[in-house]
Coordinates of N, CA and C in Angstrom, one line a residue:
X13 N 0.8 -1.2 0.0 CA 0.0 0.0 0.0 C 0.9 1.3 0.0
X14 N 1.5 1.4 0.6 CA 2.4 2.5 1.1 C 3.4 2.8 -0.4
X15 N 4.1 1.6 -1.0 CA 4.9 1.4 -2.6 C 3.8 2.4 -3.4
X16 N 2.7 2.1 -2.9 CA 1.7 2.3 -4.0 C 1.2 3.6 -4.0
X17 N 0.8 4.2 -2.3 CA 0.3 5.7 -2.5 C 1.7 6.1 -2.4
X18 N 2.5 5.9 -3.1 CA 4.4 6.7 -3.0 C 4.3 6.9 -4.4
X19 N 3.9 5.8 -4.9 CA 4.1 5.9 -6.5 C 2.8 6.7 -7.1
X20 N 1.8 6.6 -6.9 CA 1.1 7.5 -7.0 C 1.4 9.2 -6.8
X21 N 1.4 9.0 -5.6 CA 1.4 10.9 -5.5 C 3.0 11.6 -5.9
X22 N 3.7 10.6 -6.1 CA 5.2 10.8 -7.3 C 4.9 11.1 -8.6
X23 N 3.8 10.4 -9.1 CA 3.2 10.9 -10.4 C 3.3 11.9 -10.9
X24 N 1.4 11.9 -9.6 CA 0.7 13.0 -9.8 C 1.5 14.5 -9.6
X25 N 2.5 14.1 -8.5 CA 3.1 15.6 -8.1 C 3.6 16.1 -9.4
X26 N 5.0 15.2 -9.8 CA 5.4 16.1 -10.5 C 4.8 15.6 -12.4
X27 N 3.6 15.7 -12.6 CA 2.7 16.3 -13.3 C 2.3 17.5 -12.9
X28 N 1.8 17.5 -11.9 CA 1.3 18.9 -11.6 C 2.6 20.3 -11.5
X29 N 3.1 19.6 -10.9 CA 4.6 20.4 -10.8 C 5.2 21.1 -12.1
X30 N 5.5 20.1 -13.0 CA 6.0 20.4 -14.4 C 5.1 21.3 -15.5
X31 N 3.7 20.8 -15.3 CA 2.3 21.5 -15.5 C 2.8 22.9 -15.2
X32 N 2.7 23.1 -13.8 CA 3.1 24.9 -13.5 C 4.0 25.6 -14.0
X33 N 5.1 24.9 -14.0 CA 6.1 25.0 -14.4 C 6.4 25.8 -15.6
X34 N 6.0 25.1 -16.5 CA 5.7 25.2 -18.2 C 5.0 26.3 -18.3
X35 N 3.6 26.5 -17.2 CA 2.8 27.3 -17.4 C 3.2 28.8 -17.6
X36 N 4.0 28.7 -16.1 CA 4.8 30.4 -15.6 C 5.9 30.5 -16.6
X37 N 6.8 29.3 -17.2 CA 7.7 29.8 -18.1 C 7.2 29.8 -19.0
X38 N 6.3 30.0 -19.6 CA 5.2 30.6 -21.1 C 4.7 31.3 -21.0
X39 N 3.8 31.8 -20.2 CA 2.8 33.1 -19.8 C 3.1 34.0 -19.4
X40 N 4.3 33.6 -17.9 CA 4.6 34.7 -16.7 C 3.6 34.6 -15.8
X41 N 2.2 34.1 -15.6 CA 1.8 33.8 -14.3 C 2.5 33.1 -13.2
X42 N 2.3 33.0 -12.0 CA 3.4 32.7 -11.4 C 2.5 32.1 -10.8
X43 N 2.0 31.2 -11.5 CA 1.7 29.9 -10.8 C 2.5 28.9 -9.7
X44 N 3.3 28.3 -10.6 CA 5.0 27.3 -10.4 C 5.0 28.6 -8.6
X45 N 5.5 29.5 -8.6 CA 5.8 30.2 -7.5 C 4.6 30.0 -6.4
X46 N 3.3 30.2 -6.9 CA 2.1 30.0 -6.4 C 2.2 28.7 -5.6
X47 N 2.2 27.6 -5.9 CA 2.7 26.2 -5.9 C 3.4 26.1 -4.8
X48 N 4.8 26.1 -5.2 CA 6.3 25.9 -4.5 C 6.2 27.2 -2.9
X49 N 5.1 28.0 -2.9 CA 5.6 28.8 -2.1 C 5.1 28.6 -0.2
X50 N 6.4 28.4 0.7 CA 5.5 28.4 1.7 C 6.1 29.6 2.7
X51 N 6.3 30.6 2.4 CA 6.8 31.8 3.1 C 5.9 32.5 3.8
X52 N 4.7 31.8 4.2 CA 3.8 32.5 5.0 C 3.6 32.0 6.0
X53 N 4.4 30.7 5.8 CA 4.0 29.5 7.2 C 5.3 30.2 8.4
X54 N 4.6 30.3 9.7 CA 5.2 30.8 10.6 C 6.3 30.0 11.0
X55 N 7.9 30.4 11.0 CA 9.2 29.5 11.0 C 9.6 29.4 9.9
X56 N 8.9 28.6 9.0 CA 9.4 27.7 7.8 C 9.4 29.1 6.8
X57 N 8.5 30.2 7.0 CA 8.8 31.0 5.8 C 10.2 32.2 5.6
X58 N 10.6 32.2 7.0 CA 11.5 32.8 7.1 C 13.3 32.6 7.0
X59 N 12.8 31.4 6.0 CA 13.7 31.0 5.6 C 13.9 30.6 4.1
X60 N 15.0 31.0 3.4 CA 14.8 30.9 1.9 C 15.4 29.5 1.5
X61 N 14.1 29.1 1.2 CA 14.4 27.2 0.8 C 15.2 27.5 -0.3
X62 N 16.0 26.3 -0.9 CA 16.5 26.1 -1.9 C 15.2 25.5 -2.9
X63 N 15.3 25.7 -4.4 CA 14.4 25.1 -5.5 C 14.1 23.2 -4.8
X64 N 14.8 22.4 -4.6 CA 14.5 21.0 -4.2 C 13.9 21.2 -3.2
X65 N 14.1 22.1 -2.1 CA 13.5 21.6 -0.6 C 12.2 21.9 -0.9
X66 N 11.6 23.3 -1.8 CA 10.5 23.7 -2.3 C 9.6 22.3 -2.6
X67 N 10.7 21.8 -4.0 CA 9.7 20.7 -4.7 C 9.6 19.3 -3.4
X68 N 10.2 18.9 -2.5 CA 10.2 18.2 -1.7 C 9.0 18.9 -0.9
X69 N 8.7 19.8 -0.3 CA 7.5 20.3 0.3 C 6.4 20.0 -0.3
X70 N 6.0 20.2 -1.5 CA 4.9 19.7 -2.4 C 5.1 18.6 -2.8
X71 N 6.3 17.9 -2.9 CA 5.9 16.0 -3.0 C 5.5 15.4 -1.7
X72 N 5.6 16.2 -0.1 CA 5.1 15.5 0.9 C 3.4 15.7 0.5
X73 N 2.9 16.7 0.4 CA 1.5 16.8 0.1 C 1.1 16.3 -0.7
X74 N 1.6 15.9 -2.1 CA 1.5 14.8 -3.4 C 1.2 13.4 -2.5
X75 N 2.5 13.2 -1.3 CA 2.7 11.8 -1.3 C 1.4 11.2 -0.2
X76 N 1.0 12.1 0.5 CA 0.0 11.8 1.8 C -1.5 11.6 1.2
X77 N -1.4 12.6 -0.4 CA -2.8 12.3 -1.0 C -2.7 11.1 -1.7
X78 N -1.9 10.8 -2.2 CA -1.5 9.7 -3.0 C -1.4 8.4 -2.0
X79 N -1.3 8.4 -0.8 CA -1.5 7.2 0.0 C -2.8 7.0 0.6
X80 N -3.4 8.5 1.1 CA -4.8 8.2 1.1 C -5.9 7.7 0.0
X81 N -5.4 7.8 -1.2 CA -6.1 7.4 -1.9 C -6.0 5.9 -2.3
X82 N -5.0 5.7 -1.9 CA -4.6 3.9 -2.2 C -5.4 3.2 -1.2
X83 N -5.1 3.6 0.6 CA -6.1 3.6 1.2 C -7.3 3.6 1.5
X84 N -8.1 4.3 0.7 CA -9.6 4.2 0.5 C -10.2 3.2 -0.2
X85 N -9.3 2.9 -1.1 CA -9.9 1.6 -2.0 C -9.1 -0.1 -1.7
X86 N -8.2 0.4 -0.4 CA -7.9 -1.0 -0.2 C -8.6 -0.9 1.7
X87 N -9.5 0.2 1.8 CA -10.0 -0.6 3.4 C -11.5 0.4 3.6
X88 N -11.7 1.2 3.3 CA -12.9 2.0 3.2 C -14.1 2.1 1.6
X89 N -13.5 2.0 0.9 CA -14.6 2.1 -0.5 C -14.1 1.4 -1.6
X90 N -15.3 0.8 -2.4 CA -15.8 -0.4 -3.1 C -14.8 0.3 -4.3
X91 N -13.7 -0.7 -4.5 CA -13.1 -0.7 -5.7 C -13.7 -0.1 -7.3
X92 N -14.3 0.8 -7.7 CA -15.1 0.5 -8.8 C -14.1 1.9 -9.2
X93 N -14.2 2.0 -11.0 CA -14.0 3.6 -11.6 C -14.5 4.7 -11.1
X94 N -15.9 4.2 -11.0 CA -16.6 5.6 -10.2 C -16.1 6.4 -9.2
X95 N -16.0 5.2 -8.4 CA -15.4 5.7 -6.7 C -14.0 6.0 -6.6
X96 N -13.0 5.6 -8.0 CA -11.9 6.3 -8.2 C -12.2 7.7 -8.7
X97 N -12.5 8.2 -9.7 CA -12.8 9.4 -10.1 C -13.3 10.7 -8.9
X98 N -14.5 10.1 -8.7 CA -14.8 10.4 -6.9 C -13.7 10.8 -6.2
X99 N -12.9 9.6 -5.5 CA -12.1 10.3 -4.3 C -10.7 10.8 -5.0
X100 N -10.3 10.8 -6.5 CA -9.4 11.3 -7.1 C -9.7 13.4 -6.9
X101 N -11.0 13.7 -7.2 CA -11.6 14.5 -7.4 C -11.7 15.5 -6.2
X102 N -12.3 14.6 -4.6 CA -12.3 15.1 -3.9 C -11.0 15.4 -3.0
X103 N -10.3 14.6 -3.4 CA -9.1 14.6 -2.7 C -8.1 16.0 -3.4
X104 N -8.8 15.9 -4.4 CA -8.0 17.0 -5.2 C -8.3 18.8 -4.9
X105 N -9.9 18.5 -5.2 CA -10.4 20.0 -4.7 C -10.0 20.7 -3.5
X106 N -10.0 20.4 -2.6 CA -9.2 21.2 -1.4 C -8.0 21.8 -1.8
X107 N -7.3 21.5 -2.6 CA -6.0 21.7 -3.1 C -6.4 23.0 -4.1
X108 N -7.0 22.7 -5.0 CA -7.5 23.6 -6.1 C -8.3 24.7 -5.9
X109 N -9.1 24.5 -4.8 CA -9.0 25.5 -4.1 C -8.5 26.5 -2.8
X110 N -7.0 26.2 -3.0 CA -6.5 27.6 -1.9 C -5.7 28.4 -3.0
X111 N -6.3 28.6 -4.0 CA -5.7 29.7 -4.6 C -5.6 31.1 -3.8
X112 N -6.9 31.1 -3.7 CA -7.3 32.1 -3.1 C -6.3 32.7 -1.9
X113 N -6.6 31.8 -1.0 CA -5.7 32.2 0.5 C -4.1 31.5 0.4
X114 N -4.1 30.9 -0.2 CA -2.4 31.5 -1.2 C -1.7 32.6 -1.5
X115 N -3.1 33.3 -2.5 CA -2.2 34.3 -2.8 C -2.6 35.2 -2.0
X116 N -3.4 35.5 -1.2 CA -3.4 36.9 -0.2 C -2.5 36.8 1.0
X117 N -2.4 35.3 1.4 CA -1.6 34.8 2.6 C 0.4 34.9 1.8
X118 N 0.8 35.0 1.0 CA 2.3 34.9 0.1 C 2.1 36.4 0.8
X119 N 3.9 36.0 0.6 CA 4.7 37.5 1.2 C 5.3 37.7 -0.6
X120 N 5.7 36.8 -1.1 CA 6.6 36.9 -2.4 C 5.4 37.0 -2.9
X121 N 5.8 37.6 -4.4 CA 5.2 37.9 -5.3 C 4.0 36.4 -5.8
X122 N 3.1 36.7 -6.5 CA 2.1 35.6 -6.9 C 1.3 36.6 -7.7
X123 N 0.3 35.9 -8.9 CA -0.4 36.4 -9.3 C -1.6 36.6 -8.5
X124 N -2.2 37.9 -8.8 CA -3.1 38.6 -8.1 C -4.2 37.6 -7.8
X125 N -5.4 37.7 -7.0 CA -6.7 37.1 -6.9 C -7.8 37.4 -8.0
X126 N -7.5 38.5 -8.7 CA -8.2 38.8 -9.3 C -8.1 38.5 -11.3
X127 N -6.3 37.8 -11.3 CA -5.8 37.2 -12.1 C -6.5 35.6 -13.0
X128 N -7.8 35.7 -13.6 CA -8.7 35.0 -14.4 C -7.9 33.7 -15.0
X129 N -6.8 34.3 -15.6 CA -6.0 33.1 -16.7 C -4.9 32.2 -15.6
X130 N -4.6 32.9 -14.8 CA -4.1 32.0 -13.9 C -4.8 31.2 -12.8
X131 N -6.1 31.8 -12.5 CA -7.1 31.0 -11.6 C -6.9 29.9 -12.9
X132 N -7.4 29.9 -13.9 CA -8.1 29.2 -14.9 C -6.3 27.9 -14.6
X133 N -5.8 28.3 -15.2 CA -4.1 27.3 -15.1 C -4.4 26.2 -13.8
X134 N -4.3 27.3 -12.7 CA -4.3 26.5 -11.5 C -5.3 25.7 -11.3
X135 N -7.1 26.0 -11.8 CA -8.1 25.0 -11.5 C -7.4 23.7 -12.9
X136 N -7.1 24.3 -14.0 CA -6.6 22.9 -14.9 C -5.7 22.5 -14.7
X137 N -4.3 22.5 -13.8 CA -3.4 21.6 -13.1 C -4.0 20.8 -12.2
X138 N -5.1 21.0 -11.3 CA -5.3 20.8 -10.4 C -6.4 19.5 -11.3
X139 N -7.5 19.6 -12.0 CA -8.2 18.8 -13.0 C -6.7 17.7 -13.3
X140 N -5.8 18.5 -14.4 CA -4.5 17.5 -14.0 C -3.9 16.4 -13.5
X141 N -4.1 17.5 -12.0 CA -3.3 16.2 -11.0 C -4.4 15.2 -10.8
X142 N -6.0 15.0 -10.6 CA -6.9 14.3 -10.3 C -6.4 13.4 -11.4
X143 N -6.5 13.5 -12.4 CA -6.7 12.8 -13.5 C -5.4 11.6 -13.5
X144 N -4.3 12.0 -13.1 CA -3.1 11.7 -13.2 C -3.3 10.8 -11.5
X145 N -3.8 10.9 -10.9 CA -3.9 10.3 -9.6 C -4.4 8.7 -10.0
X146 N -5.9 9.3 -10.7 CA -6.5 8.2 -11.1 C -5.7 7.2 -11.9
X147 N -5.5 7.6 -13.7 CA -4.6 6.5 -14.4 C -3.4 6.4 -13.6
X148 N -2.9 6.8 -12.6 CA -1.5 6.1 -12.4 C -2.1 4.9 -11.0
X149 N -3.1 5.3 -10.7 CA -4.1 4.1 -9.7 C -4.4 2.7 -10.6
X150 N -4.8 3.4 -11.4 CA -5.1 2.7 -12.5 C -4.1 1.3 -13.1
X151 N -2.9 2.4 -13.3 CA -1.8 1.3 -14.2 C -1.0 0.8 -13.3
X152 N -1.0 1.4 -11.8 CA -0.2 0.5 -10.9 C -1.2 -0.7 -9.9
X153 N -2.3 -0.8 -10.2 CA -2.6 -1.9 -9.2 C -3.5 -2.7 -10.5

């Protein structure tokens, strides 16, 4: 189980990761920054991560969704597509939405709240990473 929500939320992260990535080095929304940033967390922001410790912060949150989700269908809910899609989805939305208190809660720079084409990025990474949760659920068990 544990092999499995590792290799899942390894996926999904850096799909989503690379996703942003690409996004902010094409557009200049500063999604990827949006993402990677936790300088508002009291302690931990006051400190300037290096780029890996960054991406290691967001693969712990990749890897805990990615085990709960292996979890639910090996001890709580009925194996079916449906109920993959489902907890792929909900597991996901929490995520997709802290744009919001992201970007008002960031000390560094982020695109504004009122920034349409980057909400729009961040809700389709986040569509993304569900998606990428599922077929890698999918092709690994």
């Amino acid at each position: 189980m544990i092999r499995w929500g590792l290799f899942i939320g390894t996926t999904s992260g850096i799909v989503l990761g690379l996703y942003m990535w690409f996004v902010e080095k094409i557009t200049g929304d500063k999604v990827y920054t949006l993402l990677m940033n936790v300088d508002f967390i009291p302690w931990f922001g006051s400190i300037d991560w290096p780029v890996l410790m960054e991406w290691f912060f967001h693969m712990i949150i990749s890897w805990i969704i990615g085990l709960v989700y292996v979890w639910l269908f090996m001890y709580r809910v009925k194996n079916t597509s449906r109920n993959h899609w489902r907890a792929a989805a909900l597991l996901t939305a929490p995520a997709a939405l802290t744009y919001v208190p992201l970007t008002i809660l960031a000390l560094k720079e982020t695109p504004p709240v009122t920034d349409g084409s980057a909400v729009l990025f961040w809700l389709i990474g986040h569509v993304l990473y569900a998606v990428t949760l599922k077929k890698s659920y999918d092709r690994f068990t």
